[in-house]
Amino acid sequence: MKRVLVVGAGIHGLVTAAREHIAKNQVFIVEKRKRIGGRGTSEESFGHQLEHGPHLLLKGGELHKMVKKLSKVKPSLRPLRPNKILVVGHGILYPVNNPKEMLNLKMGRDQVRENALRLISGWGQDIPERRKALLKGRLCVVGEGWAGLIGRLASTLEEVGVPIQTGMKITESYEGGVVTSKGLKIEADEVRMCDGAPVGDAIKVATLDVVLDNR
């Protein structure tokens, strides 16, 4: 059994901690903010739920599988219907009842709709697998919000004895542990940096959805 310190209690950090626990390691999480979740948070405004950070969850993707595995309650997902999304000034994103417009879209001749597809599926990037997922209804809005998913992950970790310490900023790392801003040394066999800082291998992030691959 290894002592693993996870730095960052966002989606990446919580899932990393869950994986390490499943691997029978002793895990401890530290977060510099006073709240957990990182960019994956939600808030209500004038009766509407607003999401910060990632917005759409890929059904059947890695994060979805992890949440289903850890949580006793199935997450509520509402798939986006491309034939219900209106592109302002141009019409329905996926014009299923108009063969000519469908042909233009498939041939890449309809730049307005193509830009809308890229924006929704890949935040402006051309990510073919996510574009395909959107058109097949596999990109979903999380019914409980991202704060709900974060809560599921955090409560599951606490139930199995993985502590999460907030308000603890790491200022230095060394072989065998880290040092906090208050001078406290935390020893660990391995340190996983999941705080969003450009350290080590890049975390794969598919914009509106999060694809976690820390291997």
mmCIF file with all atom_site columns, C-alpha atoms in Angstrom:
data_model
loop_
_atom_site.group_PDB
_atom_site.id
_atom_site.type_symbol
_atom_site.label_atom_id
_atom_site.label_alt_id
_atom_site.label_comp_id
_atom_site.label_asym_id
_atom_site.label_entity_id
_atom_site.label_seq_id
_atom_site.pdbx_PDB_ins_code
_atom_site.Cartn_x
_atom_site.Cartn_y
_atom_site.Cartn_z
_atom_site.occupancy
_atom_site.B_iso_or_equiv
_atom_site.pdbx_formal_charge
_atom_site.auth_seq_id
_atom_site.auth_comp_id
_atom_site.auth_asym_id
_atom_site.auth_atom_id
_atom_site.pdbx_PDB_model_num
ATOM 1   C CA . MET A 1 1   ? 0.000   0.000  0.000   1.00 0.00 ? 1   MET A CA 1
ATOM 2   C CA . LYS A 1 2   ? 1.322   3.421  -1.015  1.00 0.00 ? 2   LYS A CA 1
ATOM 3   C CA . ARG A 1 3   ? 0.620   6.792  0.587   1.00 0.00 ? 3   ARG A CA 1
ATOM 4   C CA . VAL A 1 4   ? -0.732  8.984  -2.203  1.00 0.00 ? 4   VAL A CA 1
ATOM 5   C CA . LEU A 1 5   ? -1.277  12.718 -1.836  1.00 0.00 ? 5   LEU A CA 1
ATOM 6   C CA . VAL A 1 6   ? -3.641  14.290 -4.368  1.00 0.00 ? 6   VAL A CA 1
ATOM 7   C CA . VAL A 1 7   ? -3.247  18.049 -4.807  1.00 0.00 ? 7   VAL A CA 1
ATOM 8   C CA . GLY A 1 8   ? -6.508  19.578 -5.993  1.00 0.00 ? 8   GLY A CA 1
ATOM 9   C CA . ALA A 1 9   ? -10.119 18.660 -5.220  1.00 0.00 ? 9   ALA A CA 1
ATOM 10  C CA . GLY A 1 10  ? -11.635 19.409 -8.609  1.00 0.00 ? 10  GLY A CA 1
ATOM 11  C CA . ILE A 1 11  ? -13.100 16.727 -10.856 1.00 0.00 ? 11  ILE A CA 1
ATOM 12  C CA . HIS A 1 12  ? -9.665  15.478 -11.880 1.00 0.00 ? 12  HIS A CA 1
ATOM 13  C CA . GLY A 1 13  ? -8.406  15.319 -8.304  1.00 0.00 ? 13  GLY A CA 1
ATOM 14  C CA . LEU A 1 14  ? -11.472 13.540 -6.931  1.00 0.00 ? 14  LEU A CA 1
ATOM 15  C CA . VAL A 1 15  ? -11.492 10.918 -9.681  1.00 0.00 ? 15  VAL A CA 1
ATOM 16  C CA . THR A 1 16  ? -7.738  10.415 -9.291  1.00 0.00 ? 16  THR A CA 1
ATOM 17  C CA . ALA A 1 17  ? -8.260  9.880  -5.557  1.00 0.00 ? 17  ALA A CA 1
ATOM 18  C CA . ALA A 1 18  ? -11.042 7.391  -6.262  1.00 0.00 ? 18  ALA A CA 1
ATOM 19  C CA . ARG A 1 19  ? -8.803  5.433  -8.608  1.00 0.00 ? 19  ARG A CA 1
ATOM 20  C CA . GLU A 1 20  ? -6.006  5.337  -6.056  1.00 0.00 ? 20  GLU A CA 1
ATOM 21  C CA . HIS A 1 21  ? -8.404  4.127  -3.369  1.00 0.00 ? 21  HIS A CA 1
ATOM 22  C CA . ILE A 1 22  ? -9.685  1.380  -5.680  1.00 0.00 ? 22  ILE A CA 1
ATOM 23  C CA . ALA A 1 23  ? -6.023  0.400  -6.161  1.00 0.00 ? 23  ALA A CA 1
ATOM 24  C CA . LYS A 1 24  ? -5.861  -0.152 -2.351  1.00 0.00 ? 24  LYS A CA 1
ATOM 25  C CA . ASN A 1 25  ? -3.673  2.873  -1.634  1.00 0.00 ? 25  ASN A CA 1
ATOM 26  C CA . GLN A 1 26  ? -3.928  5.260  1.313   1.00 0.00 ? 26  GLN A CA 1
ATOM 27  C CA . VAL A 1 27  ? -5.144  8.566  -0.118  1.00 0.00 ? 27  VAL A CA 1
ATOM 28  C CA . PHE A 1 28  ? -5.237  12.141 1.187   1.00 0.00 ? 28  PHE A CA 1
ATOM 29  C CA . ILE A 1 29  ? -6.551  15.185 -0.736  1.00 0.00 ? 29  ILE A CA 1
ATOM 30  C CA . VAL A 1 30  ? -5.587  18.825 -0.222  1.00 0.00 ? 30  VAL A CA 1
ATOM 31  C CA . GLU A 1 31  ? -7.279  21.825 -1.859  1.00 0.00 ? 31  GLU A CA 1
ATOM 32  C CA . LYS A 1 32  ? -6.066  25.428 -1.710  1.00 0.00 ? 32  LYS A CA 1
ATOM 33  C CA . ARG A 1 33  ? -9.576  26.892 -1.900  1.00 0.00 ? 33  ARG A CA 1
ATOM 34  C CA . LYS A 1 34  ? -12.143 26.754 0.868   1.00 0.00 ? 34  LYS A CA 1
ATOM 35  C CA . ARG A 1 35  ? -14.494 24.781 -1.359  1.00 0.00 ? 35  ARG A CA 1
ATOM 36  C CA . ILE A 1 36  ? -14.060 21.710 -3.523  1.00 0.00 ? 36  ILE A CA 1
ATOM 37  C CA . GLY A 1 37  ? -15.010 21.251 -7.167  1.00 0.00 ? 37  GLY A CA 1
ATOM 38  C CA . GLY A 1 38  ? -12.552 23.492 -8.980  1.00 0.00 ? 38  GLY A CA 1
ATOM 39  C CA . ARG A 1 39  ? -14.171 24.702 -12.195 1.00 0.00 ? 39  ARG A CA 1
ATOM 40  C CA . GLY A 1 40  ? -16.975 22.161 -11.902 1.00 0.00 ? 40  GLY A CA 1
ATOM 41  C CA . THR A 1 41  ? -19.426 24.251 -9.891  1.00 0.00 ? 41  THR A CA 1
ATOM 42  C CA . SER A 1 42  ? -23.028 25.410 -10.246 1.00 0.00 ? 42  SER A CA 1
ATOM 43  C CA . GLU A 1 43  ? -25.122 28.322 -9.040  1.00 0.00 ? 43  GLU A CA 1
ATOM 44  C CA . GLU A 1 44  ? -28.708 29.488 -9.343  1.00 0.00 ? 44  GLU A CA 1
ATOM 45  C CA . SER A 1 45  ? -29.628 32.857 -10.829 1.00 0.00 ? 45  SER A CA 1
ATOM 46  C CA . PHE A 1 46  ? -33.197 34.100 -11.379 1.00 0.00 ? 46  PHE A CA 1
ATOM 47  C CA . GLY A 1 47  ? -34.519 30.562 -11.252 1.00 0.00 ? 47  GLY A CA 1
ATOM 48  C CA . HIS A 1 48  ? -31.976 29.160 -13.715 1.00 0.00 ? 48  HIS A CA 1
ATOM 49  C CA . GLN A 1 49  ? -29.069 26.840 -12.999 1.00 0.00 ? 49  GLN A CA 1
ATOM 50  C CA . LEU A 1 50  ? -25.779 28.200 -14.308 1.00 0.00 ? 50  LEU A CA 1
ATOM 51  C CA . GLU A 1 51  ? -22.752 25.966 -14.732 1.00 0.00 ? 51  GLU A CA 1
ATOM 52  C CA . HIS A 1 52  ? -19.138 27.076 -14.443 1.00 0.00 ? 52  HIS A CA 1
ATOM 53  C CA . GLY A 1 53  ? -16.434 25.199 -16.296 1.00 0.00 ? 53  GLY A CA 1
ATOM 54  C CA . PRO A 1 54  ? -17.505 21.989 -18.078 1.00 0.00 ? 54  PRO A CA 1
ATOM 55  C CA . HIS A 1 55  ? -21.123 21.946 -19.217 1.00 0.00 ? 55  HIS A CA 1
ATOM 56  C CA . LEU A 1 56  ? -21.835 18.747 -21.119 1.00 0.00 ? 56  LEU A CA 1
ATOM 57  C CA . LEU A 1 57  ? -21.139 15.213 -19.955 1.00 0.00 ? 57  LEU A CA 1
ATOM 58  C CA . LEU A 1 58  ? -20.297 12.553 -22.519 1.00 0.00 ? 58  LEU A CA 1
ATOM 59  C CA . LYS A 1 59  ? -22.670 9.646  -21.939 1.00 0.00 ? 59  LYS A CA 1
ATOM 60  C CA . GLY A 1 60  ? -20.601 6.488  -21.686 1.00 0.00 ? 60  GLY A CA 1
ATOM 61  C CA . GLY A 1 61  ? -17.413 8.536  -21.290 1.00 0.00 ? 61  GLY A CA 1
ATOM 62  C CA . GLU A 1 62  ? -14.814 7.968  -18.605 1.00 0.00 ? 62  GLU A CA 1
ATOM 63  C CA . LEU A 1 63  ? -16.237 10.422 -16.072 1.00 0.00 ? 63  LEU A CA 1
ATOM 64  C CA . HIS A 1 64  ? -19.770 9.100  -16.557 1.00 0.00 ? 64  HIS A CA 1
ATOM 65  C CA . LYS A 1 65  ? -18.561 5.529  -15.995 1.00 0.00 ? 65  LYS A CA 1
ATOM 66  C CA . MET A 1 66  ? -16.680 6.526  -12.853 1.00 0.00 ? 66  MET A CA 1
ATOM 67  C CA . VAL A 1 67  ? -19.686 8.328  -11.345 1.00 0.00 ? 67  VAL A CA 1
ATOM 68  C CA . LYS A 1 68  ? -21.947 5.354  -12.093 1.00 0.00 ? 68  LYS A CA 1
ATOM 69  C CA . LYS A 1 69  ? -19.427 2.998  -10.510 1.00 0.00 ? 69  LYS A CA 1
ATOM 70  C CA . LEU A 1 70  ? -19.005 5.018  -7.320  1.00 0.00 ? 70  LEU A CA 1
ATOM 71  C CA . SER A 1 71  ? -22.519 6.330  -6.785  1.00 0.00 ? 71  SER A CA 1
ATOM 72  C CA . LYS A 1 72  ? -25.499 4.326  -5.579  1.00 0.00 ? 72  LYS A CA 1
ATOM 73  C CA . VAL A 1 73  ? -27.907 6.609  -7.452  1.00 0.00 ? 73  VAL A CA 1
ATOM 74  C CA . LYS A 1 74  ? -27.835 6.789  -11.239 1.00 0.00 ? 74  LYS A CA 1
ATOM 75  C CA . PRO A 1 75  ? -26.913 10.316 -12.423 1.00 0.00 ? 75  PRO A CA 1
ATOM 76  C CA . SER A 1 76  ? -29.683 12.253 -14.141 1.00 0.00 ? 76  SER A CA 1
ATOM 77  C CA . LEU A 1 77  ? -28.727 13.168 -17.713 1.00 0.00 ? 77  LEU A CA 1
ATOM 78  C CA . ARG A 1 78  ? -30.661 15.138 -20.326 1.00 0.00 ? 78  ARG A CA 1
ATOM 79  C CA . PRO A 1 79  ? -29.238 14.597 -23.828 1.00 0.00 ? 79  PRO A CA 1
ATOM 80  C CA . LEU A 1 80  ? -28.978 17.544 -26.191 1.00 0.00 ? 80  LEU A CA 1
ATOM 81  C CA . ARG A 1 81  ? -31.173 17.086 -29.245 1.00 0.00 ? 81  ARG A CA 1
ATOM 82  C CA . PRO A 1 82  ? -29.420 18.639 -32.261 1.00 0.00 ? 82  PRO A CA 1
ATOM 83  C CA . ASN A 1 83  ? -32.729 18.870 -34.132 1.00 0.00 ? 83  ASN A CA 1
ATOM 84  C CA . LYS A 1 84  ? -34.055 21.066 -31.290 1.00 0.00 ? 84  LYS A CA 1
ATOM 85  C CA . ILE A 1 85  ? -31.120 23.500 -31.094 1.00 0.00 ? 85  ILE A CA 1
ATOM 86  C CA . LEU A 1 86  ? -31.792 26.770 -32.894 1.00 0.00 ? 86  LEU A CA 1
ATOM 87  C CA . VAL A 1 87  ? -28.866 28.551 -34.548 1.00 0.00 ? 87  VAL A CA 1
ATOM 88  C CA . VAL A 1 88  ? -29.763 32.235 -34.338 1.00 0.00 ? 88  VAL A CA 1
ATOM 89  C CA . GLY A 1 89  ? -30.348 33.673 -37.785 1.00 0.00 ? 89  GLY A CA 1
ATOM 90  C CA . HIS A 1 90  ? -29.965 30.327 -39.534 1.00 0.00 ? 90  HIS A CA 1
ATOM 91  C CA . GLY A 1 91  ? -32.426 27.781 -38.187 1.00 0.00 ? 91  GLY A CA 1
ATOM 92  C CA . ILE A 1 92  ? -32.315 24.339 -36.591 1.00 0.00 ? 92  ILE A CA 1
ATOM 93  C CA . LEU A 1 93  ? -28.796 22.976 -36.097 1.00 0.00 ? 93  LEU A CA 1
ATOM 94  C CA . TYR A 1 94  ? -29.632 19.571 -37.541 1.00 0.00 ? 94  TYR A CA 1
ATOM 95  C CA . PRO A 1 95  ? -32.287 20.096 -40.262 1.00 0.00 ? 95  PRO A CA 1
ATOM 96  C CA . VAL A 1 96  ? -33.532 16.502 -40.532 1.00 0.00 ? 96  VAL A CA 1
ATOM 97  C CA . ASN A 1 97  ? -36.545 17.461 -42.657 1.00 0.00 ? 97  ASN A CA 1
ATOM 98  C CA . ASN A 1 98  ? -34.598 19.424 -45.242 1.00 0.00 ? 98  ASN A CA 1
ATOM 99  C CA . PRO A 1 99  ? -32.422 17.163 -47.462 1.00 0.00 ? 99  PRO A CA 1
ATOM 100 C CA . LYS A 1 100 ? -30.723 20.092 -49.210 1.00 0.00 ? 100 LYS A CA 1
ATOM 101 C CA . GLU A 1 101 ? -29.654 21.743 -45.957 1.00 0.00 ? 101 GLU A CA 1
ATOM 102 C CA . MET A 1 102 ? -28.576 18.378 -44.549 1.00 0.00 ? 102 MET A CA 1
ATOM 103 C CA . LEU A 1 103 ? -26.383 17.790 -47.598 1.00 0.00 ? 103 LEU A CA 1
ATOM 104 C CA . ASN A 1 104 ? -24.795 21.226 -47.234 1.00 0.00 ? 104 ASN A CA 1
ATOM 105 C CA . LEU A 1 105 ? -24.079 20.511 -43.569 1.00 0.00 ? 105 LEU A CA 1
ATOM 106 C CA . LYS A 1 106 ? -22.534 17.089 -44.276 1.00 0.00 ? 106 LYS A CA 1
ATOM 107 C CA . MET A 1 107 ? -20.445 18.512 -47.128 1.00 0.00 ? 107 MET A CA 1
ATOM 108 C CA . GLY A 1 108 ? -19.166 21.330 -44.914 1.00 0.00 ? 108 GLY A CA 1
ATOM 109 C CA . ARG A 1 109 ? -20.812 24.038 -47.013 1.00 0.00 ? 109 ARG A CA 1
ATOM 110 C CA . ASP A 1 110 ? -22.911 25.469 -44.187 1.00 0.00 ? 110 ASP A CA 1
ATOM 111 C CA . GLN A 1 111 ? -20.291 27.353 -42.187 1.00 0.00 ? 111 GLN A CA 1
ATOM 112 C CA . VAL A 1 112 ? -22.753 28.854 -39.699 1.00 0.00 ? 112 VAL A CA 1
ATOM 113 C CA . ARG A 1 113 ? -24.108 25.475 -38.626 1.00 0.00 ? 113 ARG A CA 1
ATOM 114 C CA . GLU A 1 114 ? -20.640 23.933 -38.735 1.00 0.00 ? 114 GLU A CA 1
ATOM 115 C CA . ASN A 1 115 ? -19.326 26.630 -36.392 1.00 0.00 ? 115 ASN A CA 1
ATOM 116 C CA . ALA A 1 116 ? -22.288 26.027 -34.075 1.00 0.00 ? 116 ALA A CA 1
ATOM 117 C CA . LEU A 1 117 ? -21.561 22.284 -34.044 1.00 0.00 ? 117 LEU A CA 1
ATOM 118 C CA . ARG A 1 118 ? -17.926 22.909 -33.158 1.00 0.00 ? 118 ARG A CA 1
ATOM 119 C CA . LEU A 1 119 ? -18.815 25.421 -30.454 1.00 0.00 ? 119 LEU A CA 1
ATOM 120 C CA . ILE A 1 120 ? -21.292 23.118 -28.722 1.00 0.00 ? 120 ILE A CA 1
ATOM 121 C CA . SER A 1 121 ? -19.331 19.885 -29.087 1.00 0.00 ? 121 SER A CA 1
ATOM 122 C CA . GLY A 1 122 ? -15.737 21.075 -28.744 1.00 0.00 ? 122 GLY A CA 1
ATOM 123 C CA . TRP A 1 123 ? -15.747 24.716 -27.647 1.00 0.00 ? 123 TRP A CA 1
ATOM 124 C CA . GLY A 1 124 ? -14.734 25.776 -31.148 1.00 0.00 ? 124 GLY A CA 1
ATOM 125 C CA . GLN A 1 125 ? -12.249 22.962 -31.713 1.00 0.00 ? 125 GLN A CA 1
ATOM 126 C CA . ASP A 1 126 ? -12.736 20.292 -34.339 1.00 0.00 ? 126 ASP A CA 1
ATOM 127 C CA . ILE A 1 127 ? -13.112 17.113 -32.266 1.00 0.00 ? 127 ILE A CA 1
ATOM 128 C CA . PRO A 1 128 ? -14.738 14.532 -34.590 1.00 0.00 ? 128 PRO A CA 1
ATOM 129 C CA . GLU A 1 129 ? -15.711 12.050 -31.863 1.00 0.00 ? 129 GLU A CA 1
ATOM 130 C CA . ARG A 1 130 ? -17.520 14.738 -29.851 1.00 0.00 ? 130 ARG A CA 1
ATOM 131 C CA . ARG A 1 131 ? -19.202 16.136 -32.958 1.00 0.00 ? 131 ARG A CA 1
ATOM 132 C CA . LYS A 1 132 ? -20.472 12.628 -33.666 1.00 0.00 ? 132 LYS A CA 1
ATOM 133 C CA . ALA A 1 133 ? -21.564 12.228 -30.030 1.00 0.00 ? 133 ALA A CA 1
ATOM 134 C CA . LEU A 1 134 ? -23.574 15.457 -30.227 1.00 0.00 ? 134 LEU A CA 1
ATOM 135 C CA . LEU A 1 135 ? -25.375 14.382 -33.393 1.00 0.00 ? 135 LEU A CA 1
ATOM 136 C CA . LYS A 1 136 ? -26.186 11.028 -31.771 1.00 0.00 ? 136 LYS A CA 1
ATOM 137 C CA . GLY A 1 137 ? -27.517 12.597 -28.564 1.00 0.00 ? 137 GLY A CA 1
ATOM 138 C CA . ARG A 1 138 ? -24.654 11.425 -26.335 1.00 0.00 ? 138 ARG A CA 1
ATOM 139 C CA . LEU A 1 139 ? -23.642 14.865 -25.056 1.00 0.00 ? 139 LEU A CA 1
ATOM 140 C CA . CYS A 1 140 ? -25.801 15.523 -22.016 1.00 0.00 ? 140 CYS A CA 1
ATOM 141 C CA . VAL A 1 141 ? -26.716 18.224 -19.545 1.00 0.00 ? 141 VAL A CA 1
ATOM 142 C CA . VAL A 1 142 ? -26.286 17.001 -15.966 1.00 0.00 ? 142 VAL A CA 1
ATOM 143 C CA . GLY A 1 143 ? -29.679 17.240 -14.275 1.00 0.00 ? 143 GLY A CA 1
ATOM 144 C CA . GLU A 1 144 ? -28.253 17.844 -10.800 1.00 0.00 ? 144 GLU A CA 1
ATOM 145 C CA . GLY A 1 145 ? -25.552 20.199 -12.073 1.00 0.00 ? 145 GLY A CA 1
ATOM 146 C CA . TRP A 1 146 ? -21.804 19.773 -11.817 1.00 0.00 ? 146 TRP A CA 1
ATOM 147 C CA . ALA A 1 147 ? -21.971 20.654 -8.142  1.00 0.00 ? 147 ALA A CA 1
ATOM 148 C CA . GLY A 1 148 ? -24.138 17.556 -7.734  1.00 0.00 ? 148 GLY A CA 1
ATOM 149 C CA . LEU A 1 149 ? -21.565 15.316 -9.416  1.00 0.00 ? 149 LEU A CA 1
ATOM 150 C CA . ILE A 1 150 ? -18.821 16.812 -7.265  1.00 0.00 ? 150 ILE A CA 1
ATOM 151 C CA . GLY A 1 151 ? -20.921 16.155 -4.169  1.00 0.00 ? 151 GLY A CA 1
ATOM 152 C CA . ARG A 1 152 ? -21.407 12.521 -5.173  1.00 0.00 ? 152 ARG A CA 1
ATOM 153 C CA . LEU A 1 153 ? -17.677 11.955 -5.627  1.00 0.00 ? 153 LEU A CA 1
ATOM 154 C CA . ALA A 1 154 ? -16.711 13.772 -2.424  1.00 0.00 ? 154 ALA A CA 1
ATOM 155 C CA . SER A 1 155 ? -19.278 12.014 -0.223  1.00 0.00 ? 155 SER A CA 1
ATOM 156 C CA . THR A 1 156 ? -18.265 8.620  -1.614  1.00 0.00 ? 156 THR A CA 1
ATOM 157 C CA . LEU A 1 157 ? -14.610 9.319  -0.832  1.00 0.00 ? 157 LEU A CA 1
ATOM 158 C CA . GLU A 1 158 ? -15.429 10.460 2.692   1.00 0.00 ? 158 GLU A CA 1
ATOM 159 C CA . GLU A 1 159 ? -17.486 7.305  3.268   1.00 0.00 ? 159 GLU A CA 1
ATOM 160 C CA . VAL A 1 160 ? -14.473 5.121  2.453   1.00 0.00 ? 160 VAL A CA 1
ATOM 161 C CA . GLY A 1 161 ? -12.125 7.171  4.623   1.00 0.00 ? 161 GLY A CA 1
ATOM 162 C CA . VAL A 1 162 ? -10.396 9.475  2.128   1.00 0.00 ? 162 VAL A CA 1
ATOM 163 C CA . PRO A 1 163 ? -9.963  12.858 3.884   1.00 0.00 ? 163 PRO A CA 1
ATOM 164 C CA . ILE A 1 164 ? -10.269 16.145 1.979   1.00 0.00 ? 164 ILE A CA 1
ATOM 165 C CA . GLN A 1 165 ? -8.507  19.146 3.520   1.00 0.00 ? 165 GLN A CA 1
ATOM 166 C CA . THR A 1 166 ? -9.513  22.537 2.090   1.00 0.00 ? 166 THR A CA 1
ATOM 167 C CA . GLY A 1 167 ? -7.742  25.877 2.517   1.00 0.00 ? 167 GLY A CA 1
ATOM 168 C CA . MET A 1 168 ? -4.334  24.229 2.247   1.00 0.00 ? 168 MET A CA 1
ATOM 169 C CA . LYS A 1 169 ? -2.015  25.615 -0.430  1.00 0.00 ? 169 LYS A CA 1
ATOM 170 C CA . ILE A 1 170 ? 1.036   23.656 -1.556  1.00 0.00 ? 170 ILE A CA 1
ATOM 171 C CA . THR A 1 171 ? 4.098   25.845 -2.120  1.00 0.00 ? 171 THR A CA 1
ATOM 172 C CA . GLU A 1 172 ? 6.807   23.247 -2.601  1.00 0.00 ? 172 GLU A CA 1
ATOM 173 C CA . SER A 1 173 ? 7.107   19.602 -3.561  1.00 0.00 ? 173 SER A CA 1
ATOM 174 C CA . TYR A 1 174 ? 10.057  17.305 -3.052  1.00 0.00 ? 174 TYR A CA 1
ATOM 175 C CA . GLU A 1 175 ? 10.799  13.611 -3.269  1.00 0.00 ? 175 GLU A CA 1
ATOM 176 C CA . GLY A 1 176 ? 8.782   12.156 -0.450  1.00 0.00 ? 176 GLY A CA 1
ATOM 177 C CA . GLY A 1 177 ? 6.199   14.869 0.096   1.00 0.00 ? 177 GLY A CA 1
ATOM 178 C CA . VAL A 1 178 ? 5.145   18.516 -0.090  1.00 0.00 ? 178 VAL A CA 1
ATOM 179 C CA . VAL A 1 179 ? 5.285   21.705 1.977   1.00 0.00 ? 179 VAL A CA 1
ATOM 180 C CA . THR A 1 180 ? 2.235   23.895 2.611   1.00 0.00 ? 180 THR A CA 1
ATOM 181 C CA . SER A 1 181 ? 2.133   27.706 2.745   1.00 0.00 ? 181 SER A CA 1
ATOM 182 C CA . LYS A 1 182 ? 2.126   27.424 6.555   1.00 0.00 ? 182 LYS A CA 1
ATOM 183 C CA . GLY A 1 183 ? 5.320   25.379 6.555   1.00 0.00 ? 183 GLY A CA 1
ATOM 184 C CA . LEU A 1 184 ? 3.611   22.060 7.256   1.00 0.00 ? 184 LEU A CA 1
ATOM 185 C CA . LYS A 1 185 ? 5.303   19.048 5.665   1.00 0.00 ? 185 LYS A CA 1
ATOM 186 C CA . ILE A 1 186 ? 3.113   16.242 4.344   1.00 0.00 ? 186 ILE A CA 1
ATOM 187 C CA . GLU A 1 187 ? 4.899   13.005 3.545   1.00 0.00 ? 187 GLU A CA 1
ATOM 188 C CA . ALA A 1 188 ? 3.756   10.759 0.710   1.00 0.00 ? 188 ALA A CA 1
ATOM 189 C CA . ASP A 1 189 ? 5.135   8.012  -1.487  1.00 0.00 ? 189 ASP A CA 1
ATOM 190 C CA . GLU A 1 190 ? 3.521   9.643  -4.517  1.00 0.00 ? 190 GLU A CA 1
ATOM 191 C CA . VAL A 1 191 ? 2.152   13.134 -5.172  1.00 0.00 ? 191 VAL A CA 1
ATOM 192 C CA . ARG A 1 192 ? -0.475  13.612 -7.869  1.00 0.00 ? 192 ARG A CA 1
ATOM 193 C CA . MET A 1 193 ? -0.741  17.223 -9.053  1.00 0.00 ? 193 MET A CA 1
ATOM 194 C CA . CYS A 1 194 ? -4.367  17.747 -10.089 1.00 0.00 ? 194 CYS A CA 1
ATOM 195 C CA . ASP A 1 195 ? -4.638  21.478 -9.456  1.00 0.00 ? 195 ASP A CA 1
ATOM 196 C CA . GLY A 1 196 ? -4.734  22.592 -13.088 1.00 0.00 ? 196 GLY A CA 1
ATOM 197 C CA . ALA A 1 197 ? -1.162  23.904 -13.030 1.00 0.00 ? 197 ALA A CA 1
ATOM 198 C CA . PRO A 1 198 ? 1.048   22.976 -16.026 1.00 0.00 ? 198 PRO A CA 1
ATOM 199 C CA . VAL A 1 199 ? 3.081   20.350 -14.181 1.00 0.00 ? 199 VAL A CA 1
ATOM 200 C CA . GLY A 1 200 ? 4.105   17.083 -15.839 1.00 0.00 ? 200 GLY A CA 1
ATOM 201 C CA . ASP A 1 201 ? 1.925   15.506 -18.498 1.00 0.00 ? 201 ASP A CA 1
ATOM 202 C CA . ALA A 1 202 ? -0.998  17.616 -19.638 1.00 0.00 ? 202 ALA A CA 1
ATOM 203 C CA . ILE A 1 203 ? -4.464  16.666 -18.467 1.00 0.00 ? 203 ILE A CA 1
ATOM 204 C CA . LYS A 1 204 ? -6.680  15.901 -21.439 1.00 0.00 ? 204 LYS A CA 1
ATOM 205 C CA . VAL A 1 205 ? -9.643  18.246 -21.314 1.00 0.00 ? 205 VAL A CA 1
ATOM 206 C CA . ALA A 1 206 ? -12.344 18.100 -23.973 1.00 0.00 ? 206 ALA A CA 1
ATOM 207 C CA . THR A 1 207 ? -13.687 21.579 -23.234 1.00 0.00 ? 207 THR A CA 1
ATOM 208 C CA . LEU A 1 208 ? -17.389 21.246 -22.418 1.00 0.00 ? 208 LEU A CA 1
ATOM 209 C CA . ASP A 1 209 ? -16.925 17.757 -21.084 1.00 0.00 ? 209 ASP A CA 1
ATOM 210 C CA . VAL A 1 210 ? -14.005 16.492 -19.055 1.00 0.00 ? 210 VAL A CA 1
ATOM 211 C CA . VAL A 1 211 ? -12.080 13.441 -20.177 1.00 0.00 ? 211 VAL A CA 1
ATOM 212 C CA . LEU A 1 212 ? -9.914  12.257 -17.331 1.00 0.00 ? 212 LEU A CA 1
ATOM 213 C CA . ASP A 1 213 ? -6.765  10.395 -18.236 1.00 0.00 ? 213 ASP A CA 1
ATOM 214 C CA . ASN A 1 214 ? -4.074  10.612 -15.580 1.00 0.00 ? 214 ASN A CA 1
ATOM 215 C CA . ARG A 1 215 ? -2.330  7.383  -16.472 1.00 0.00 ? 215 ARG A CA 1
#
